[in-house]
């Protein structure tokens, strides 16, 4: 057996995973089960414990007192029945069983079978998928209540919504909640809420508890498909905790009472006030910290020279300007002297290269017809030449070339 790198479950962990996966799956809620009763026990006239079996399998079952008091017959071993209930896992003994809410003898269970078939069909079509659930708005402005007029559920909703968050506007869309005409009335009320202006943020469909027959309207296929196409979040508060209608499965949130629906639909003003108080305290603290920082900054500025002796800034600036002026003047004088020296050197070089300076050293300039004679080749016999010396000019004739 290789266990390296693999997670080792504890008994509690694996049992909890099994329990979570079974009990969170809608497929195992409100199931219909057919079987023969065996090992029936009516404990102290309260809870019923038994098993349901057929030729191939057996499952343990329990029917608590608040459910079995509705039975119109006393079950016994050998009875063939159809039960409706939820599959539950008990961690302590690692046993799964069905918690039965309703039981009928064979022949009276056609209605439950039809409901289970519809539930399975809608489940397979994805109408109950969690991915289609809409999020309830945390702070709504407008809420629609769909329930029977003048009902206890309506009064409960209005009271608890106003108690928790009186700023919300409540719009009532009265409807039948049981009987043959109830599904159509519910659809009509929902349609009005969907198209109402101002826009509704949350819809609550509510009624009190009752028998399974009283809740038939909330298992109507047309109603369920209409709700599945909703564009507004919906809270179902139909029946009690042990009752589960198809409307509960298709809605965004299912609760057992109108009071619980109010708690899901609106925030508690006390929580809001507490949150605002916390934010106010935080804001005051931040402002106080900011003031302390500014006070410290002002205190540090007080010690600066400018605030102690403002004229010192002026004096220092004048001293700096004088220093900068002297620096500029000295730099300009240095550059001027440098330019003077360069110009004097250029002058001396120009004077040294002037022809008159050459003549003073014993040289002469020879010209013929205003052109300089650079070579004897440029002179002919009997040409007249002008010879310039340092102190005058001679005019001569060429008598010969050597």
Short mmCIF file of C-alpha atoms in Angstrom, two decimals:
data_model
loop_
_atom_site.label_atom_id
_atom_site.label_comp_id
_atom_site.label_asym_id
_atom_site.label_seq_id
_atom_site.Cartn_x
_atom_site.Cartn_y
_atom_site.Cartn_z
CA UNK A 1 0.00 0.00 0.00
CA UNK A 2 1.56 3.25 -1.14
CA UNK A 3 0.65 6.23 1.05
CA UNK A 4 3.54 8.62 0.39
CA UNK A 5 2.23 12.01 -0.76
CA UNK A 6 -1.42 10.99 -0.33
CA UNK A 7 -3.84 12.57 2.14
CA UNK A 8 -4.76 10.26 5.01
CA UNK A 9 -8.37 10.90 6.08
CA UNK A 10 -9.62 10.57 9.61
CA UNK A 11 -12.89 8.71 10.12
CA UNK A 12 -14.57 12.03 10.92
CA UNK A 13 -13.21 13.68 7.77
CA UNK A 14 -14.39 11.01 5.36
CA UNK A 15 -17.74 10.69 7.11
CA UNK A 16 -18.19 14.48 7.03
CA UNK A 17 -17.41 14.56 3.30
CA UNK A 18 -19.99 11.85 2.68
CA UNK A 19 -22.56 13.70 4.79
CA UNK A 20 -21.86 17.03 3.05
CA UNK A 21 -22.06 15.60 -0.46
CA UNK A 22 -25.28 13.73 0.21
CA UNK A 23 -27.14 16.34 2.23
CA UNK A 24 -26.15 19.29 -0.02
CA UNK A 25 -27.36 17.50 -3.15
CA UNK A 26 -30.98 18.51 -4.01
CA UNK A 27 -31.40 15.07 -5.56
CA UNK A 28 -31.41 13.56 -2.05
CA UNK A 29 -33.85 16.11 -0.60
CA UNK A 30 -37.57 15.59 -0.63
CA UNK A 31 -37.18 12.19 -2.32
CA UNK A 32 -39.97 9.71 -2.85
CA UNK A 33 -39.23 6.13 -1.80
CA UNK A 34 -41.30 2.98 -2.14
CA UNK A 35 -40.76 -0.04 0.07
CA UNK A 36 -42.05 -2.50 2.62
CA UNK A 37 -41.98 -1.59 6.31
CA UNK A 38 -40.00 -3.89 8.60
CA UNK A 39 -38.70 -3.72 12.18
CA UNK A 40 -41.34 -1.08 12.97
CA UNK A 41 -41.01 0.54 16.41
CA UNK A 42 -43.20 3.31 17.84
CA UNK A 43 -40.95 4.64 20.62
CA UNK A 44 -43.07 5.78 23.59
CA UNK A 45 -45.82 6.79 21.20
CA UNK A 46 -43.61 9.57 19.76
CA UNK A 47 -41.01 8.77 17.09
CA UNK A 48 -41.39 5.96 14.58
CA UNK A 49 -38.30 3.88 13.72
CA UNK A 50 -38.41 1.30 10.93
CA UNK A 51 -36.75 0.05 7.76
CA UNK A 52 -37.90 0.15 4.17
CA UNK A 53 -36.94 -2.83 2.05
CA UNK A 54 -37.48 -4.67 -1.15
CA UNK A 55 -35.96 -7.93 -2.34
CA UNK A 56 -32.55 -6.40 -3.09
CA UNK A 57 -31.93 -3.68 -0.50
CA UNK A 58 -32.89 -2.06 2.78
CA UNK A 59 -32.67 1.47 4.19
CA UNK A 60 -33.28 2.64 7.76
CA UNK A 61 -35.93 5.28 8.34
CA UNK A 62 -37.29 7.53 11.06
CA UNK A 63 -40.47 9.60 11.25
CA UNK A 64 -40.45 12.11 14.08
CA UNK A 65 -43.50 12.97 16.13
CA UNK A 66 -44.19 16.35 14.48
CA UNK A 67 -44.62 14.50 11.17
CA UNK A 68 -46.23 11.19 12.19
CA UNK A 69 -49.10 12.95 13.97
CA UNK A 70 -50.41 13.86 10.49
CA UNK A 71 -50.78 10.20 9.47
CA UNK A 72 -54.30 8.89 8.97
CA UNK A 73 -53.20 5.29 9.58
CA UNK A 74 -50.84 3.41 11.90
CA UNK A 75 -47.99 1.76 9.95
CA UNK A 76 -46.99 -1.82 10.69
CA UNK A 77 -44.52 -4.41 9.47
CA UNK A 78 -45.40 -5.66 6.02
CA UNK A 79 -47.17 -2.47 4.90
CA UNK A 80 -46.09 -1.31 1.45
CA UNK A 81 -45.84 2.49 1.45
CA UNK A 82 -44.52 5.49 -0.40
CA UNK A 83 -42.66 7.97 1.78
CA UNK A 84 -41.35 11.47 1.16
CA UNK A 85 -38.27 12.65 3.01
CA UNK A 86 -34.60 13.63 3.08
CA UNK A 87 -31.55 11.38 3.08
CA UNK A 88 -29.38 12.14 6.12
CA UNK A 89 -26.05 10.81 7.36
CA UNK A 90 -25.37 10.41 11.10
CA UNK A 91 -21.66 10.72 11.85
CA UNK A 92 -21.71 8.98 15.22
CA UNK A 93 -22.60 5.54 13.86
CA UNK A 94 -21.80 6.08 10.17
CA UNK A 95 -25.35 5.23 9.08
CA UNK A 96 -27.42 6.90 6.41
CA UNK A 97 -31.20 6.88 6.64
CA UNK A 98 -34.24 8.66 5.34
CA UNK A 99 -35.98 11.17 7.59
CA UNK A 100 -39.63 10.71 6.56
CA UNK A 101 -41.94 13.73 6.46
CA UNK A 102 -44.92 12.16 4.73
CA UNK A 103 -46.14 8.59 4.28
CA UNK A 104 -48.94 7.11 2.25
CA UNK A 105 -50.06 3.57 1.67
CA UNK A 106 -49.61 2.26 -1.84
CA UNK A 107 -52.41 3.53 -4.01
CA UNK A 108 -52.43 6.97 -2.41
CA UNK A 109 -48.90 7.94 -3.54
CA UNK A 110 -49.51 8.77 -7.21
CA UNK A 111 -49.43 12.47 -6.46
CA UNK A 112 -46.09 12.21 -4.68
CA UNK A 113 -44.69 10.14 -7.56
CA UNK A 114 -45.78 12.76 -10.08
CA UNK A 115 -44.15 15.50 -7.99
CA UNK A 116 -40.92 13.54 -7.73
CA UNK A 117 -40.89 12.94 -11.49
CA UNK A 118 -41.37 16.67 -12.14
CA UNK A 119 -38.67 17.55 -9.66
CA UNK A 120 -36.24 15.17 -11.34
CA UNK A 121 -37.07 16.49 -14.82
CA UNK A 122 -36.55 20.13 -13.81
CA UNK A 123 -33.38 19.23 -11.94
CA UNK A 124 -31.95 17.51 -15.02
CA UNK A 125 -32.84 20.55 -17.14
CA UNK A 126 -30.70 22.67 -14.80
CA UNK A 127 -33.46 24.90 -13.39
CA UNK A 128 -32.17 24.35 -9.86
CA UNK A 129 -28.44 24.86 -10.62
CA UNK A 130 -26.51 27.02 -8.17
CA UNK A 131 -24.89 28.81 -11.13
CA UNK A 132 -28.26 30.38 -11.91
CA UNK A 133 -28.78 31.77 -8.43
CA UNK A 134 -28.82 35.58 -8.22
CA UNK A 135 -27.20 37.54 -5.40
CA UNK A 136 -29.52 39.39 -3.05
CA UNK A 137 -28.78 43.13 -2.97
CA UNK A 138 -27.23 44.00 0.39
CA UNK A 139 -28.93 47.39 0.77
CA UNK A 140 -32.11 47.42 -1.35
CA UNK A 141 -34.23 50.45 -2.13
CA UNK A 142 -37.41 48.64 -3.17
CA UNK A 143 -38.81 45.27 -2.09
CA UNK A 144 -41.84 43.44 -3.48
CA UNK A 145 -43.96 41.17 -1.25
CA UNK A 146 -46.10 38.51 -2.91
CA UNK A 147 -48.45 36.81 -0.49
CA UNK A 148 -52.07 36.59 0.53
CA UNK A 149 -53.65 39.94 1.45
CA UNK A 150 -54.21 40.50 5.17
CA UNK A 151 -52.28 37.31 5.93
CA UNK A 152 -50.11 36.74 8.98
CA UNK A 153 -47.15 36.25 6.62
CA UNK A 154 -47.67 39.73 5.12
CA UNK A 155 -47.93 41.38 8.56
CA UNK A 156 -44.83 39.51 9.73
CA UNK A 157 -42.83 40.62 6.70
CA UNK A 158 -43.82 44.29 6.95
CA UNK A 159 -43.13 44.41 10.68
CA UNK A 160 -39.69 42.78 10.50
CA UNK A 161 -38.55 44.68 7.40
CA UNK A 162 -39.46 48.01 8.99
CA UNK A 163 -37.88 46.93 12.27
CA UNK A 164 -34.60 46.09 10.59
CA UNK A 165 -34.34 48.67 7.81
CA UNK A 166 -37.15 51.28 7.69
CA UNK A 167 -35.55 53.17 4.78
CA UNK A 168 -36.61 50.56 2.20
CA UNK A 169 -39.83 51.05 0.20
CA UNK A 170 -42.21 48.07 0.35
CA UNK A 171 -44.55 47.25 -2.56
CA UNK A 172 -47.26 44.65 -2.04
CA UNK A 173 -48.53 42.43 -4.87
CA UNK A 174 -51.38 40.39 -3.33
CA UNK A 175 -52.01 36.90 -4.67
CA UNK A 176 -53.78 33.65 -3.95
CA UNK A 177 -51.39 31.17 -2.32
CA UNK A 178 -53.44 27.97 -2.51
CA UNK A 179 -56.07 26.42 -4.68
CA UNK A 180 -56.32 25.74 -8.41
CA UNK A 181 -56.15 29.41 -9.39
CA UNK A 182 -53.13 30.17 -7.19
CA UNK A 183 -50.35 29.37 -9.74
CA UNK A 184 -51.87 31.74 -12.31
CA UNK A 185 -52.34 34.45 -9.66
CA UNK A 186 -48.73 34.05 -8.49
CA UNK A 187 -47.42 34.33 -12.06
CA UNK A 188 -49.50 37.49 -12.60
CA UNK A 189 -48.15 39.05 -9.37
CA UNK A 190 -44.57 38.13 -10.27
CA UNK A 191 -44.96 39.59 -13.77
CA UNK A 192 -46.17 42.89 -12.29
CA UNK A 193 -43.19 42.95 -9.93
CA UNK A 194 -40.75 42.25 -12.79
CA UNK A 195 -42.05 45.23 -14.81
CA UNK A 196 -42.74 47.59 -11.91
CA UNK A 197 -41.23 51.07 -11.74
CA UNK A 198 -39.26 51.98 -9.68
CA UNK A 199 -37.27 48.82 -10.27
CA UNK A 200 -37.67 46.16 -7.60
CA UNK A 201 -34.42 44.97 -5.99
CA UNK A 202 -35.74 41.86 -4.23
CA UNK A 203 -38.95 39.80 -4.39
CA UNK A 204 -40.24 37.77 -1.45
CA UNK A 205 -42.88 35.09 -2.02
CA UNK A 206 -44.33 34.03 1.31
CA UNK A 207 -47.09 32.08 3.02
CA UNK A 208 -47.52 30.26 6.29
CA UNK A 209 -47.23 26.54 6.72
CA UNK A 210 -49.85 23.99 5.84
CA UNK A 211 -50.41 20.52 4.56
CA UNK A 212 -48.78 19.23 1.39
CA UNK A 213 -52.05 19.95 -0.46
CA UNK A 214 -51.90 23.58 0.69
CA UNK A 215 -48.49 23.95 -0.93
CA UNK A 216 -49.46 22.43 -4.31
CA UNK A 217 -49.49 25.85 -6.00
CA UNK A 218 -45.76 26.25 -5.36
CA UNK A 219 -45.04 22.98 -7.18
CA UNK A 220 -46.78 24.07 -10.39
CA UNK A 221 -44.54 23.49 -13.42
CA UNK A 222 -45.65 26.64 -15.28
CA UNK A 223 -44.94 28.75 -12.20
CA UNK A 224 -41.51 27.18 -11.66
CA UNK A 225 -40.49 27.73 -15.29
CA UNK A 226 -41.69 31.34 -15.11
CA UNK A 227 -39.64 31.96 -11.96
CA UNK A 228 -36.58 30.35 -13.57
CA UNK A 229 -36.57 33.17 -16.18
CA UNK A 230 -36.66 35.94 -13.56
CA UNK A 231 -34.43 39.01 -13.74
CA UNK A 232 -34.83 39.97 -10.06
CA UNK A 233 -33.51 38.00 -7.03
CA UNK A 234 -36.24 35.99 -5.30
CA UNK A 235 -36.57 34.73 -1.73
CA UNK A 236 -38.94 31.84 -1.07
CA UNK A 237 -40.56 31.74 2.37
CA UNK A 238 -43.18 29.08 1.78
CA UNK A 239 -44.19 26.62 4.49
CA UNK A 240 -42.02 25.53 7.38
CA UNK A 241 -38.58 23.96 7.68
CA UNK A 242 -39.84 20.44 6.98
CA UNK A 243 -41.75 21.51 3.85
CA UNK A 244 -39.80 21.85 0.62
CA UNK A 245 -41.54 23.02 -2.56
CA UNK A 246 -40.18 23.29 -6.08
CA UNK A 247 -40.32 27.07 -5.67
CA UNK A 248 -37.81 26.68 -2.82
CA UNK A 249 -35.44 24.85 -5.17
CA UNK A 250 -35.65 27.36 -8.04
CA UNK A 251 -35.47 30.49 -5.87
CA UNK A 252 -32.22 32.27 -5.02
CA UNK A 253 -32.65 31.83 -1.26
CA UNK A 254 -35.01 29.51 0.60
CA UNK A 255 -36.04 30.24 4.20
CA UNK A 256 -38.63 28.64 6.45
CA UNK A 257 -40.46 31.71 7.80
CA UNK A 258 -41.39 35.28 6.78
CA UNK A 259 -39.20 36.56 9.63
CA UNK A 260 -36.19 34.76 8.17
CA UNK A 261 -37.04 36.19 4.73
CA UNK A 262 -36.97 39.73 6.15
CA UNK A 263 -33.56 39.01 7.69
CA UNK A 264 -32.21 37.85 4.32
CA UNK A 265 -33.78 40.70 2.33
CA UNK A 266 -32.65 43.75 4.29
CA UNK A 267 -29.72 44.66 6.54
CA UNK A 268 -30.14 45.38 10.22
CA UNK A 269 -30.04 49.10 10.94
CA UNK A 270 -28.16 48.37 14.15
CA UNK A 271 -25.37 46.73 12.13
CA UNK A 272 -25.29 49.71 9.77
CA UNK A 273 -25.17 52.18 12.64
CA UNK A 274 -22.38 50.18 14.28
CA UNK A 275 -20.43 50.12 11.02
CA UNK A 276 -20.93 53.86 10.55
CA UNK A 277 -19.81 54.46 14.12
CA UNK A 278 -16.66 52.42 13.47
CA UNK A 279 -15.96 54.38 10.30
CA UNK A 280 -16.58 57.68 12.14
CA UNK A 281 -14.11 56.69 14.86
CA UNK A 282 -11.55 55.73 12.25
CA UNK A 283 -12.08 59.03 10.41
CA UNK A 284 -11.72 61.04 13.64
CA UNK A 285 -8.54 59.12 14.49
CA UNK A 286 -7.08 59.78 11.03
CA UNK A 287 -7.92 63.49 11.28
CA UNK A 288 -6.35 63.70 14.73
CA UNK A 289 -3.20 61.99 13.46
CA UNK A 290 -3.09 64.42 10.56
CA UNK A 291 -3.42 67.39 12.90
CA UNK A 292 -0.60 66.07 15.10
CA UNK A 293 1.65 65.69 12.05
CA UNK A 294 0.89 69.26 10.94
CA UNK A 295 1.55 70.57 14.44
CA UNK A 296 4.91 68.81 14.46
CA UNK A 297 5.69 70.23 11.03
CA UNK A 298 4.80 73.77 12.15
CA UNK A 299 6.90 73.34 15.26
CA UNK A 300 9.90 72.37 13.15
CA UNK A 301 9.34 75.40 10.91
CA UNK A 302 9.42 77.70 13.96
CA UNK A 303 13.09 76.79 14.51
CA UNK A 304 14.15 77.80 10.99
CA UNK A 305 16.29 80.97 10.59
CA UNK A 306 13.65 82.59 8.44
CA UNK A 307 11.11 82.58 11.26
CA UNK A 308 13.62 83.41 13.98
CA UNK A 309 15.23 86.37 12.10
CA UNK A 310 13.63 87.04 8.70
CA UNK A 311 16.20 89.79 7.96
CA UNK A 312 18.95 87.16 8.08
CA UNK A 313 17.62 85.69 4.85
CA UNK A 314 17.87 89.16 3.23
CA UNK A 315 21.39 89.75 4.56
CA UNK A 316 22.58 86.34 3.43
CA UNK A 317 21.06 86.93 0.00
CA UNK A 318 22.81 90.31 -0.36
CA UNK A 319 26.11 88.77 0.72
CA UNK A 320 25.69 86.03 -1.82
CA UNK A 321 24.81 88.55 -4.53
CA UNK A 322 27.93 90.62 -3.69
CA UNK A 323 30.05 87.49 -3.79
CA UNK A 324 28.52 86.47 -7.11
CA UNK A 325 29.09 89.99 -8.48
CA UNK A 326 32.77 89.95 -7.50
CA UNK A 327 33.16 86.52 -9.01
CA UNK A 328 31.60 87.72 -12.28
CA UNK A 329 33.71 90.94 -12.38
CA UNK A 330 36.93 89.03 -11.69
CA UNK A 331 36.06 86.51 -14.36
CA UNK A 332 35.30 89.28 -16.87
CA UNK A 333 38.57 91.15 -16.02
CA UNK A 334 40.52 87.94 -16.42
CA UNK A 335 38.93 87.27 -19.79
CA UNK A 336 39.52 90.92 -20.86
CA UNK A 337 43.22 90.78 -19.95
CA UNK A 338 43.50 87.51 -21.79
CA UNK A 339 41.92 89.08 -24.88
CA UNK A 340 44.24 92.12 -24.60
CA UNK A 341 47.34 89.92 -24.45
CA UNK A 342 46.16 87.92 -27.47
CA UNK A 343 45.46 91.09 -29.49
CA UNK A 344 48.87 92.54 -28.64
CA UNK A 345 50.55 89.32 -29.81
CA UNK A 346 48.60 89.48 -33.08
CA UNK A 347 49.67 93.14 -33.49
CA UNK A 348 53.32 92.34 -32.98
CA UNK A 349 53.16 89.49 -35.46
CA UNK A 350 51.45 91.71 -38.02
CA UNK A 351 53.98 94.49 -37.55
CA UNK A 352 56.87 92.03 -37.88
CA UNK A 353 55.52 90.79 -41.19
CA UNK A 354 54.96 94.32 -42.66
CA UNK A 355 57.17 95.02 -45.78
CA UNK A 356 58.61 98.18 -44.24
CA UNK A 357 60.07 96.13 -41.42
CA UNK A 358 61.78 93.91 -44.02
CA UNK A 359 63.26 96.95 -45.78
CA UNK A 360 64.81 98.14 -42.51
CA UNK A 361 66.86 94.94 -42.46
CA UNK A 362 68.53 95.81 -45.84
CA UNK A 363 66.11 94.23 -48.25
CA UNK A 364 64.56 96.01 -51.26
CA UNK A 365 61.34 95.78 -53.24
CA UNK A 366 61.79 95.69 -57.03
CA UNK A 367 58.87 96.58 -59.27
CA UNK A 368 58.34 96.85 -63.01
CA UNK A 369 55.26 98.62 -64.25
CA UNK A 370 53.58 98.20 -60.85
CA UNK A 371 54.28 94.46 -60.60
CA UNK A 372 56.73 92.85 -58.25
CA UNK A 373 59.81 91.21 -59.68
CA UNK A 374 60.18 87.80 -58.13
CA UNK A 375 62.77 86.36 -60.59
CA UNK A 376 65.42 87.53 -63.11
CA UNK A 377 63.39 85.66 -65.68
CA UNK A 378 60.74 88.34 -65.39
CA UNK A 379 63.22 91.13 -66.40
CA UNK A 380 64.55 92.05 -69.84
CA UNK A 381 67.58 94.14 -70.85
CA UNK A 382 66.74 97.84 -70.86
CA UNK A 383 63.68 97.39 -68.67
CA UNK A 384 63.06 100.25 -66.28
CA UNK A 385 62.86 99.11 -62.65
CA UNK A 386 61.75 100.83 -59.43
CA UNK A 387 63.85 99.80 -56.41
CA UNK A 388 62.32 100.70 -53.02
CA UNK A 389 64.71 100.94 -50.07
CA UNK A 390 63.99 101.85 -46.44
CA UNK A 391 64.62 105.54 -47.07
CA UNK A 392 63.56 106.08 -50.73
CA UNK A 393 63.12 104.74 -54.27
CA UNK A 394 65.63 104.30 -57.13
CA UNK A 395 64.81 104.19 -60.84
CA UNK A 396 67.26 102.18 -62.94
CA UNK A 397 67.67 100.47 -66.29
CA UNK A 398 68.69 96.84 -66.71
CA UNK A 399 71.99 96.66 -68.57
CA UNK A 400 72.67 93.01 -68.03
CA UNK A 401 71.63 89.71 -66.25
CA UNK A 402 73.84 87.24 -64.50
#
